[in-house]
Coordinates of C-alpha atoms and ligand atoms in Angstrom, one line a residue:
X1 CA 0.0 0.0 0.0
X2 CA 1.9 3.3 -1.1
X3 CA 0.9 7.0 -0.3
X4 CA 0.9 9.9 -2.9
X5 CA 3.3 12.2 -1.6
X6 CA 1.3 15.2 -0.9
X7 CA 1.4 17.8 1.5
X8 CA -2.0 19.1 3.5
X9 CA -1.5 22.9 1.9
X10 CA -0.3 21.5 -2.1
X11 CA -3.6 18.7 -1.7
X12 CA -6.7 19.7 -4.2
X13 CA -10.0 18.1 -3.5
X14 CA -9.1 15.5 -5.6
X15 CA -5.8 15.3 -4.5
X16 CA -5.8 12.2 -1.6
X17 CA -6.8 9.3 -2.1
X18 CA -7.9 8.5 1.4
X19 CA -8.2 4.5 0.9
X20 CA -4.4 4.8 1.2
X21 CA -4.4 5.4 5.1
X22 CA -5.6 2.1 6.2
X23 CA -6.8 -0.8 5.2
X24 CA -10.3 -0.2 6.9
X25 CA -10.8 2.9 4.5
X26 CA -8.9 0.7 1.5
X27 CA -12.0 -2.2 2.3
X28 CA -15.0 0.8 3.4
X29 CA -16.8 -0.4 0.3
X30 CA -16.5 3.3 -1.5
X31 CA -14.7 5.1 -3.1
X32 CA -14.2 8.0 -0.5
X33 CA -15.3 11.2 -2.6
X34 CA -15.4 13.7 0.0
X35 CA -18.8 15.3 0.7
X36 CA -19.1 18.8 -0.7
X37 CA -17.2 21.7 1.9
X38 CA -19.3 24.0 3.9
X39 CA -20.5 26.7 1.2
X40 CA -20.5 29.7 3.8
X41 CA -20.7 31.4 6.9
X42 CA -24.4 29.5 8.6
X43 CA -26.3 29.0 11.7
X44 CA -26.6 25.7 13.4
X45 CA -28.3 24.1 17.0
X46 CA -25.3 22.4 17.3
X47 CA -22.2 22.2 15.6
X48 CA -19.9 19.2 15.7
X49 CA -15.7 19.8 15.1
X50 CA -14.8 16.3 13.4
X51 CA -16.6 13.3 12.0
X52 CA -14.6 10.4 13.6
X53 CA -16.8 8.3 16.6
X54 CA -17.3 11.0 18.7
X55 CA -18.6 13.6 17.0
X56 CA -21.1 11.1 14.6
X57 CA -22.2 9.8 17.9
X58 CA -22.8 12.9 19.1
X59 CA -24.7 14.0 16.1
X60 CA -26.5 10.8 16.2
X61 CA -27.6 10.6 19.5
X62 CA -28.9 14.7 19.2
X63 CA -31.3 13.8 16.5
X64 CA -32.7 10.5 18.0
X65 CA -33.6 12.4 20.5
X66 CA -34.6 16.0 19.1
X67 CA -35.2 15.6 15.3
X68 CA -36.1 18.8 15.0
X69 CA -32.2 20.0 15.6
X70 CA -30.4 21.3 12.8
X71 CA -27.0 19.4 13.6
X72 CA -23.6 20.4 11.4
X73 CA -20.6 18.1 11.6
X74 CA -17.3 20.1 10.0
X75 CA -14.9 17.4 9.0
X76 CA -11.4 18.8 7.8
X77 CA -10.9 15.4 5.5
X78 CA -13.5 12.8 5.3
X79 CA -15.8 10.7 7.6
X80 CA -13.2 8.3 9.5
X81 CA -10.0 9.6 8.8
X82 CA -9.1 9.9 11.9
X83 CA -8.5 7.1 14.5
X84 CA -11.7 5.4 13.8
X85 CA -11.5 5.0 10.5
X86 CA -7.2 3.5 11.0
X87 CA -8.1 1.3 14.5
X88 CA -7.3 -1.8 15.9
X89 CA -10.9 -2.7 15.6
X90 CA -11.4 -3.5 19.2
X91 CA -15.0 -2.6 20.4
X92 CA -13.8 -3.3 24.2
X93 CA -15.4 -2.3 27.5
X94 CA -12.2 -1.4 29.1
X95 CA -12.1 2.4 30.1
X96 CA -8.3 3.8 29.6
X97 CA -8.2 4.3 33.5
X98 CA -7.2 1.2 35.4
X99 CA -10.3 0.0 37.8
X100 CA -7.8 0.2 40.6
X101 CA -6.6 3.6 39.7
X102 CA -10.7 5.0 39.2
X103 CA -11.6 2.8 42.3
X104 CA -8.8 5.1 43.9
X105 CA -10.0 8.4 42.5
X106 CA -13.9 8.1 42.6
X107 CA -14.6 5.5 44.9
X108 CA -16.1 1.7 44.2
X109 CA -19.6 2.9 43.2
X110 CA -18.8 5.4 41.2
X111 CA -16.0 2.8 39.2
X112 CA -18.6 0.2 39.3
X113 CA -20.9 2.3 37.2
X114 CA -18.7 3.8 34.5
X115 CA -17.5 -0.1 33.6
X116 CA -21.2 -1.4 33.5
X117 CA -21.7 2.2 31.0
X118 CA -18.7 0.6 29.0
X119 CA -20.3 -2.9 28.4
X120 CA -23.2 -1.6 27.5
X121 CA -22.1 0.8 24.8
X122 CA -20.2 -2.2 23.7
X123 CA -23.7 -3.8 23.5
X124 CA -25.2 0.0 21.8
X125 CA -22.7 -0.4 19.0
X126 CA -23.9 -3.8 17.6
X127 CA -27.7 -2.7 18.3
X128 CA -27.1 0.8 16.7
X129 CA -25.2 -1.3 13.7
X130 CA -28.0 -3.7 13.4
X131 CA -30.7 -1.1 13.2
X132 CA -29.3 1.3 10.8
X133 CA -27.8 -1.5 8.6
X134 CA -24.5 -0.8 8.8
X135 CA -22.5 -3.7 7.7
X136 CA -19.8 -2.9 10.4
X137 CA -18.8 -6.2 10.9
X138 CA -19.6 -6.5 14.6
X139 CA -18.3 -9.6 16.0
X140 CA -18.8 -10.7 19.3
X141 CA -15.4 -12.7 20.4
X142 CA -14.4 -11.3 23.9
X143 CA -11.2 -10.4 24.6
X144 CA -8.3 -11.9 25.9
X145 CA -5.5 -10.7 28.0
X146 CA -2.7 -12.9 27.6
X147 CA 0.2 -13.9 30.4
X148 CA 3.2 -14.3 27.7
X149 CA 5.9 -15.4 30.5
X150 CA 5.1 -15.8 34.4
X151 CA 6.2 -11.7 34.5
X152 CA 2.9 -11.4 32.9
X153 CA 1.1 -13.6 35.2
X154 CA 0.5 -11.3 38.0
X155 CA -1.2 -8.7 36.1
X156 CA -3.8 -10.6 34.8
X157 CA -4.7 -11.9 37.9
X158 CA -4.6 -8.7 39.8
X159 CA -7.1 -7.3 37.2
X160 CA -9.1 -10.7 37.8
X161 CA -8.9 -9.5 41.8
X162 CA -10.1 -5.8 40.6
X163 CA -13.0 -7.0 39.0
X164 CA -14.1 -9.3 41.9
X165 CA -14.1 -6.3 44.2
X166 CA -16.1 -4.1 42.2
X167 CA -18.4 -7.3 41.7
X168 CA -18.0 -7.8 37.9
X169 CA -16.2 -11.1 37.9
X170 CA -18.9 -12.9 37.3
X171 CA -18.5 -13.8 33.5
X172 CA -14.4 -13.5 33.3
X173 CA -12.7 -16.3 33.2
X174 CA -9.4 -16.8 34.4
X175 CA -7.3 -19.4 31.6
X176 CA -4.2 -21.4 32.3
X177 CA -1.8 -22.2 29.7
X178 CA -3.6 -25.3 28.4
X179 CA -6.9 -23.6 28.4
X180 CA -4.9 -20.6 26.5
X181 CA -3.7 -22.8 24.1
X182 CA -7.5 -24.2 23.4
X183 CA -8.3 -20.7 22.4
X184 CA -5.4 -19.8 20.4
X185 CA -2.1 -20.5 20.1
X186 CA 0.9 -18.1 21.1
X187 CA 4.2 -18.6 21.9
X188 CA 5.1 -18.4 25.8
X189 CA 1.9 -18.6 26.6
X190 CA 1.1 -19.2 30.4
X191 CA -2.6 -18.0 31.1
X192 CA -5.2 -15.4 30.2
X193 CA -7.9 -13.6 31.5
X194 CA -11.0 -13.6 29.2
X195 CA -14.0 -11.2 29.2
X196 CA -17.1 -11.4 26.6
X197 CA -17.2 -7.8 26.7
X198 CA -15.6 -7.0 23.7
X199 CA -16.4 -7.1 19.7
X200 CA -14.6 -6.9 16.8
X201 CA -15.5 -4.0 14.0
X202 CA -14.7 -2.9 10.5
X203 CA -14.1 0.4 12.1
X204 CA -13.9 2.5 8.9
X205 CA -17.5 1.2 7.7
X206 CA -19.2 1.6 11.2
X207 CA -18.0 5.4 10.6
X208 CA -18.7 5.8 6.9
X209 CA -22.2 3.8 7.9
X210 CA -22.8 6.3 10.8
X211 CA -21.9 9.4 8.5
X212 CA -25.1 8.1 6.7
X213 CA -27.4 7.3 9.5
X214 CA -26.9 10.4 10.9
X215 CA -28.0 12.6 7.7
X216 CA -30.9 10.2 7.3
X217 CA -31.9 11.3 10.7
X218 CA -31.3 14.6 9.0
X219 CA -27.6 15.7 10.1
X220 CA -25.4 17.7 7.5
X221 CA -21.6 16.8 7.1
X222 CA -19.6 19.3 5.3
X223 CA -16.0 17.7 4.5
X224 CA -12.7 19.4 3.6
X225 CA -13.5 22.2 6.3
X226 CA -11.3 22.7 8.8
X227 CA -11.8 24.7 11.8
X228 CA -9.4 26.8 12.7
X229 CA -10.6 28.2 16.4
X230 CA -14.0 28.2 18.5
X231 CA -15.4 30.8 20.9
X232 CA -17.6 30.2 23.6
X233 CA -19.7 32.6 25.3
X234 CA -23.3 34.3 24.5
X235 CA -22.6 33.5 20.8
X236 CA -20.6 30.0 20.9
X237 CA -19.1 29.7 17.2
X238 CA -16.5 27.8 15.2
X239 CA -14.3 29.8 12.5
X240 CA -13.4 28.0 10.0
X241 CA -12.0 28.2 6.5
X242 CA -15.8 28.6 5.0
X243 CA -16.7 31.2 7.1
X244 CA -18.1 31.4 10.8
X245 CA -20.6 28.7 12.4
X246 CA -23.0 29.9 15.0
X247 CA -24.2 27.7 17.5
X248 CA -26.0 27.0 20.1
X249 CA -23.9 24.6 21.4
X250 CA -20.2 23.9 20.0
X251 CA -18.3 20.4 20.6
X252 CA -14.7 19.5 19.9
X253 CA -14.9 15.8 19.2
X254 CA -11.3 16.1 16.9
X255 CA -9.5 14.0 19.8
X256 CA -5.2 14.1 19.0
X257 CA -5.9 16.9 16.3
X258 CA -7.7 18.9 19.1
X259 CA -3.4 19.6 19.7
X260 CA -3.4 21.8 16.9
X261 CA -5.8 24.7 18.2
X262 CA -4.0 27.3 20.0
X263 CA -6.7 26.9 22.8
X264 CA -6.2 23.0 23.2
X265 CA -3.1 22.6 22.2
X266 CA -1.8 21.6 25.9
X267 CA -4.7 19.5 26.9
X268 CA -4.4 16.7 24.8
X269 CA -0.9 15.2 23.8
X270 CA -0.9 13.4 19.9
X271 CA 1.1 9.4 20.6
X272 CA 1.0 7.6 17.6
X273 CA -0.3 3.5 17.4
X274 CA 1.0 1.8 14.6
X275 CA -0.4 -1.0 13.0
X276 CA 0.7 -4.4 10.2
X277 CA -1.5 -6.4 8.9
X278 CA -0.4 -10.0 7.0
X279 CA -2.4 -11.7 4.2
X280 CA -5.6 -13.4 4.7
X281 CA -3.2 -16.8 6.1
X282 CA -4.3 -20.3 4.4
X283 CA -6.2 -23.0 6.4
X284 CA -3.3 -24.8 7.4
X285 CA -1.8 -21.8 9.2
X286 CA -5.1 -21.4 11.0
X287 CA -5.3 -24.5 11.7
X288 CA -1.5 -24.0 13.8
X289 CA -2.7 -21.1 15.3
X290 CA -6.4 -21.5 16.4
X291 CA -8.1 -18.6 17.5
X292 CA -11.7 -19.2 16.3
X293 CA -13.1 -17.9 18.3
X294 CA -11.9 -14.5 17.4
X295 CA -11.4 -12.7 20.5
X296 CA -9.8 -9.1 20.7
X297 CA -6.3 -10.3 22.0
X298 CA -3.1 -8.1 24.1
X299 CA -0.5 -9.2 26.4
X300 CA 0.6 -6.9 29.5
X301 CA 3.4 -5.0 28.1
X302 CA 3.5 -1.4 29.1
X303 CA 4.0 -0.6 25.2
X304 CA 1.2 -2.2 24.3
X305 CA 0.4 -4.6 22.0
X306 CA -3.3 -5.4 20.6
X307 CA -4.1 -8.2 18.0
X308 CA -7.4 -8.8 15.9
X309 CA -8.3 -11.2 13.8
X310 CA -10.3 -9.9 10.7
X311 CA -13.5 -11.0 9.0
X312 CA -11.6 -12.5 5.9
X313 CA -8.7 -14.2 7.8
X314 CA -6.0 -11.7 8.4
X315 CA -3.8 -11.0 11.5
X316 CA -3.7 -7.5 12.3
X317 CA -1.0 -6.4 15.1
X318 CA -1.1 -3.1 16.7
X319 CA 1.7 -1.5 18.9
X320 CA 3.2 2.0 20.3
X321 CA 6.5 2.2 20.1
X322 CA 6.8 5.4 17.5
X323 CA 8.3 8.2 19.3
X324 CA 5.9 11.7 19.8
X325 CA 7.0 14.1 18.0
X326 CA 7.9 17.7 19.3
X327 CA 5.4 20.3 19.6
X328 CA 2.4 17.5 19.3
X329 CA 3.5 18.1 15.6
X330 CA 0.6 15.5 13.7
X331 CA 1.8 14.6 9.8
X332 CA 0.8 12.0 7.4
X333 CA 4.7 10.9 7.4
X334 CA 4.3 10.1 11.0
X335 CA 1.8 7.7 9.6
X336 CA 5.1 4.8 9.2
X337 CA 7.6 4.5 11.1
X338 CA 9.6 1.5 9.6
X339 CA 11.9 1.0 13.0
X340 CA 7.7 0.3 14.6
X341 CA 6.7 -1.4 11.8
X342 CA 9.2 -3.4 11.5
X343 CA 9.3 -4.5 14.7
X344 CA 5.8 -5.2 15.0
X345 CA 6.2 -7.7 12.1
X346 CA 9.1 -9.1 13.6
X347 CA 6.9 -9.8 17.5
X348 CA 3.7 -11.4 15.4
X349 CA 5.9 -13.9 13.7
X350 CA 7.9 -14.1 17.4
X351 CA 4.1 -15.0 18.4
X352 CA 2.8 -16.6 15.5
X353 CA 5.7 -19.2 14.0
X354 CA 2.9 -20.4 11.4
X355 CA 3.2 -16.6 10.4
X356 CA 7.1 -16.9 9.3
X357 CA 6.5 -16.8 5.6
X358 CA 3.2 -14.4 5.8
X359 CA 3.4 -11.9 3.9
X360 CA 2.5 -8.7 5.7
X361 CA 0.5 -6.6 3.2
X362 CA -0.1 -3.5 4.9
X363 CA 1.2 -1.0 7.3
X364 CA -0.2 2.2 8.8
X365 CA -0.8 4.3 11.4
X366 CA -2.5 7.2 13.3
X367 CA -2.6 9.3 16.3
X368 CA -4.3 9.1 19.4
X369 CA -4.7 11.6 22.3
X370 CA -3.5 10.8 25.9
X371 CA -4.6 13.4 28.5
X372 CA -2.5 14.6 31.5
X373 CA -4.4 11.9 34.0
X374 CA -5.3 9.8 31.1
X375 CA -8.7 10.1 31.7
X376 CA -11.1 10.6 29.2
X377 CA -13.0 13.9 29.3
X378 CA -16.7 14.3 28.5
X379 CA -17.8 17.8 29.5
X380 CA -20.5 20.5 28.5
X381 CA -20.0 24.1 29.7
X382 CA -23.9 25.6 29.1
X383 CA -22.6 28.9 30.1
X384 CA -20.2 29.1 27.6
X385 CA -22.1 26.9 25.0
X386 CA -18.8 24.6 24.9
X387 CA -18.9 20.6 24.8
X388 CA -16.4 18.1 24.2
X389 CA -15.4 14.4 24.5
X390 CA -11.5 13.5 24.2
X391 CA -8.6 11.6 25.6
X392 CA -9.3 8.0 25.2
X393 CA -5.5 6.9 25.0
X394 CA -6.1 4.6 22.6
X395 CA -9.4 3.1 23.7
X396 CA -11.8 4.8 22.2
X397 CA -14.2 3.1 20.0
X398 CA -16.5 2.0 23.2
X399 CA -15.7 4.9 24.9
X400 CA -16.8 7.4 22.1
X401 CA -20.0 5.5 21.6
X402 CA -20.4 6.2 25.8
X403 CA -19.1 9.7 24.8
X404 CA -22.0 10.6 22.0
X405 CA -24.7 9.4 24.6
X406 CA -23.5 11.9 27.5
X407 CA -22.6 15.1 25.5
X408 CA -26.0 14.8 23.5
X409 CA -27.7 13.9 27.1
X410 CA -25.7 17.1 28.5
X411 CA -26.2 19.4 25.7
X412 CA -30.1 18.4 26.1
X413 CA -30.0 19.0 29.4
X414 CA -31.3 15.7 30.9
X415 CA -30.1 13.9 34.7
X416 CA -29.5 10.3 33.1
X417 CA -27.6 7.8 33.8
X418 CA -24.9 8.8 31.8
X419 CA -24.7 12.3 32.9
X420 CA -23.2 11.6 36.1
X421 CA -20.4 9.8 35.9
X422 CA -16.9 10.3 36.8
X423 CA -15.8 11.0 33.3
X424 CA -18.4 14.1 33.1
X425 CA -17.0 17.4 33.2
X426 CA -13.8 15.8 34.4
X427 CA -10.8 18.7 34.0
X428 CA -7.3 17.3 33.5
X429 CA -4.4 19.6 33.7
X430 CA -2.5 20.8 31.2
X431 CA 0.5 18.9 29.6
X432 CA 3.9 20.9 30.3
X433 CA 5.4 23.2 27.6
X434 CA 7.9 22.2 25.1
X435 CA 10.6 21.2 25.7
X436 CA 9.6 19.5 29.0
X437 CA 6.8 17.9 27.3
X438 CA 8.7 16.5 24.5
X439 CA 11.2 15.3 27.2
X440 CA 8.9 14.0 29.2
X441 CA 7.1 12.2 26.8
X442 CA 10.3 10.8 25.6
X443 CA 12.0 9.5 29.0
X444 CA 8.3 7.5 29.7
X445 CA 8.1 6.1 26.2
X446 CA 11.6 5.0 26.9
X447 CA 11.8 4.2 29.7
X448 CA 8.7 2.2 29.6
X449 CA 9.9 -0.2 26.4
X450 CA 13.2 -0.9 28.9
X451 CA 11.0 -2.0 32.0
X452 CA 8.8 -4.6 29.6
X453 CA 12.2 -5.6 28.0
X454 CA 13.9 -6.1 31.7
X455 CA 10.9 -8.3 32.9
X456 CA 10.4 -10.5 29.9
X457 CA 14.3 -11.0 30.3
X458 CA 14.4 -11.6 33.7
X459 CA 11.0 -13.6 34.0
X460 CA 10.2 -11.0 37.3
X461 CA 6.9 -8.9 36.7
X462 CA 7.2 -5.1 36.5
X463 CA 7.5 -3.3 40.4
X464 CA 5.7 -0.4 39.3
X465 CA 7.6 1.4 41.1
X466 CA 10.3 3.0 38.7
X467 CA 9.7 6.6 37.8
X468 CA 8.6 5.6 33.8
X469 CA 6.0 3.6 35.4
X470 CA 5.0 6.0 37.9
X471 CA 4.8 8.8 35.4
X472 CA 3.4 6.8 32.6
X473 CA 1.0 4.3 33.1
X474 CA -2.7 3.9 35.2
Ligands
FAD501 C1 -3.6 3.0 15.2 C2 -4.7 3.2 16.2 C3 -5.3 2.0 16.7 C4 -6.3 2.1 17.7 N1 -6.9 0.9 18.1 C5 -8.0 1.0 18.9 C6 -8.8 -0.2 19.2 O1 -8.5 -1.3 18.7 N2 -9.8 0.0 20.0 C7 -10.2 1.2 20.6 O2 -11.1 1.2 21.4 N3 -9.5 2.3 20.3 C8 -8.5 2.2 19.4 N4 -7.8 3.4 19.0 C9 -8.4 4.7 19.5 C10 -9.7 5.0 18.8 O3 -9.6 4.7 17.4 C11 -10.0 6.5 19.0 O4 -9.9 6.8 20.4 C12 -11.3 6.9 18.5 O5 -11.5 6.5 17.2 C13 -11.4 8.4 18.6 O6 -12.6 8.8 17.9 P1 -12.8 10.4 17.7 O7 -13.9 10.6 16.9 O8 -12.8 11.0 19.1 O9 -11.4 10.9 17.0 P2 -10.9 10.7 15.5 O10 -11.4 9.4 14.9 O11 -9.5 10.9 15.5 O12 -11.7 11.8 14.7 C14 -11.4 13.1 14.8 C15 -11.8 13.8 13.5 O13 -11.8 15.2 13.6 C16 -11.3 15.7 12.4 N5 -10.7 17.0 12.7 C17 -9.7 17.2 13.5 N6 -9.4 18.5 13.7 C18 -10.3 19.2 12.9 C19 -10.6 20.5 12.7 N7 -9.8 21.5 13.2 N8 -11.6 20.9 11.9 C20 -12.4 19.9 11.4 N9 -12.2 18.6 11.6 C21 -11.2 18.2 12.4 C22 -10.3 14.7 11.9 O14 -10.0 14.8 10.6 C23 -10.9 13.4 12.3 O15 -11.7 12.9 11.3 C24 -6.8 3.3 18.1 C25 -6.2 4.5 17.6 C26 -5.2 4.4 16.7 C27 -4.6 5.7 16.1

């Protein structure tokens, strides 16, 4: 899969070909025409900044609710060009914040509810899929957490313990290595943790899908218009290359790309998740591997790895690794990073033997927005007209479904369920200014890969207690 070599300012309308920046938008079905741009200056209810989960979610749960709103979403490129259209196609309950670490913060009850919110937007998404016909995909595997050495064997059972005290055991499963191996097969192996709560998607036709649904319940998307600031106040508004939007209510739902207005540009910081993705493998190589059950799989490495298996027999492999750039700089070159790539190809076939002459047929990548705390933020300001949903760390295609439901629930002004958890109105502070951040961000990335690197090494689990690990992970 190779990239036209264009810059944002030399790229015409026709210019991009946006199938290039995944394989999700290469297999959306369509041929990705952008819709037409915002003609001029207008008047809206609401007014949505971006067209990736959050802000079609938003849009969509408005006008089930009010159809009588007159809902514009501004899109800078297309429907699902940002993270949700370039994912790991995990629909998982997990919130980005440990339960320990939200048990710790907001107390058991409050914890308890937010995860129960997060398995049933996991639930909303196939429902939602199912009723607008949107051929998303939506597989319900589970997911599993796999123990790759006895380093890893800890963790999973300590989130096993988490879950019993917040009383959500009930349908996990803790897995030894045989039972593992039942499932699928993976070299180094010793145990898992499985949870139903999680579904594979085709993420870039759930959003093109839920573009659609939402201007059949009468939403407009203008593409190619990019916003270049908001104002809140008396007259809440969005400037934007077409002209001024007046709104009711504004939301930023642009998640990492939220870094690059002046007014946001500390609250979010862009970390980039790279991706491979083999060939759809022969029978035979399934039949070394296993995995039919499908299930959303990770191991415990601070650096994170995340593996799916598609609808038409591929092996898709997901890490960090690719280093943040300074001054939460986002670019389409940032989109490969061979050293990443490369390495993530090299850890699936360290996982996979069967994989060893796979060919890997694709390789991209995106950016996703960690937060100070790393906790996601869904907030409405009425007195300022201001609304937004951002900071999923990488887990966001649950959490943005959760996200559309509150902010239209907010900016409605109804007391739901929804509406008063932990995640509402929540205010992280501010990343540091360059160069700390960029030094910062750095030493954790860093010093993170070294602490998985030292344990799988050693065979002795992480302490937690090194100052990477305190700085950098929840
Ligand atoms: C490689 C990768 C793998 C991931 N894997 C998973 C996974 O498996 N499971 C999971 O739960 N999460 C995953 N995530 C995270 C998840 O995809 C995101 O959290 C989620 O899609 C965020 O949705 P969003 O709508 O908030 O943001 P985005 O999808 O990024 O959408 C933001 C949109 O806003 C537009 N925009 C930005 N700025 C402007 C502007 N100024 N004016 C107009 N439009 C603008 C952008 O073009 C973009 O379309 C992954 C992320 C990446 C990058």
């Amino acid at each position: 899969m190779t990239r036209t070599a264009i810059s944002r300012k030399d790229a015409g309308p026709e210019a991009r070909d946006y199938r290039t920046y995944s394989f999700w938008l290469e297999t959306a079905g369509e041929d990705l025409t952008p819709r037409p741009s915002l003609p001029g200056p207008t008047r809206a209810d609401v007014a949505i900044l971006g067209a990736g989960f959050t802000g079609l979610w938003t849009a969509y749960y408005l006008l089930r609710q009010d159809p009588s709103l007159r809902v514009v979403v501004l899109e800078s490129e297309i429907a699902g060009f940002g993270a949700s259209g370039r994912n790991g196609a995990w629909c998982n309950s997990a919130f980005p914040v440990t339960p320990d670490e939200l048990a710790r913060r907001f107390g058991t009850e409050a914890t308890r509810d937010l995860l129960l919110q997060m398995r049933g937007a996991v639930d909303e998404i196939g429902r939602v899929a199912e009723e607008e016909g949107i051929d998303a995909q939506y597989f319900r595997g589970g997911q599993l957490r796999v123990a790759r050495g006895p380093a890893q064997l800890p963790a999973i059972e300590g989130a096993y313990r988490s879950a019993q005290e917040l009383g959500l055991e009930e349908d996990l499963r803790l897995l030894d290595a045989q039972e593992t191996a039942e499932r699928i097969r993976i070299t180094g192996a010793e145990g898992a943790l499985y949870n139903p709560h999680c579904a594979t998607i085709h993420p870039a036709r759930l959003a093109r899908g839920l573009a659609r649904a939402v201007e059949r319940l009468g939403g407009e998307i203008f593409e190619r218009t990019t916003v270049t600031d908001y104002e809140g106040g008396s007259n809440p508004k969005f400037l934007t290359d077409a002209g001024e939007v007046r709104a009711g209510a504004v939301v930023l739902a642009g998640e990492a790309y939220l870094a690059r207005l002046r007014k946001l540009r500390r609250q979010v910081l862009p970390i980039y998740s790279l991706i491979v993705l083999t060939e759809p493998l022969s029978e035979a190589q399934w039949a070394e591997i296993g995995w039919e059950g499908r299930d959303c799989v990770a191991s415990n490495r601070y650096t994170v790895d995340y593996l799916s298996r598609t609808a038409d027999g591929r092996i898709l492999f997901g890490g960090r690794g690719a280093p943040y750039h300074y001054g939460s700089s986002i670019q389409d070159e940032y989109d490969r990073h061979d050293v990443t790539h490369e390495m993530l190809r090299h850890t699936a076939r360290e996982w996979f033997p069967a994989l060893e002459d796979a060919r890997f047929t694709h390789a991209w990548g995106g950016p996703l927005a960690m937060p100070r705390d790393w906790m996601p933020t869904m907030s409405y300001d009425p007195s300022e007209g201001v609304a937004t949903a951002r900071g999923y760390t990488g887990q966001g295609v649950a959490t943005a479904n959760l996200s559309g439901q509150t902010l239209a629930d907010l900016i409605l002004g109804r007391d739901t369920a929804v509406t008063n958890l932990p995640s509402v109105n929540h205010e992280p502070r501010s990343w540091e200014p360059e160069p700390l951040r960029w030094l910062g961000a750095r030493y954790v990335q860093r010093g993170l890969a070294k602490v998985d690197d030292r344990a799988e090494q050693t065979g002795k689990p992480p302490t937690g207690k090194t100052l990477a690990e305190r700085l950098g992970s929840h």
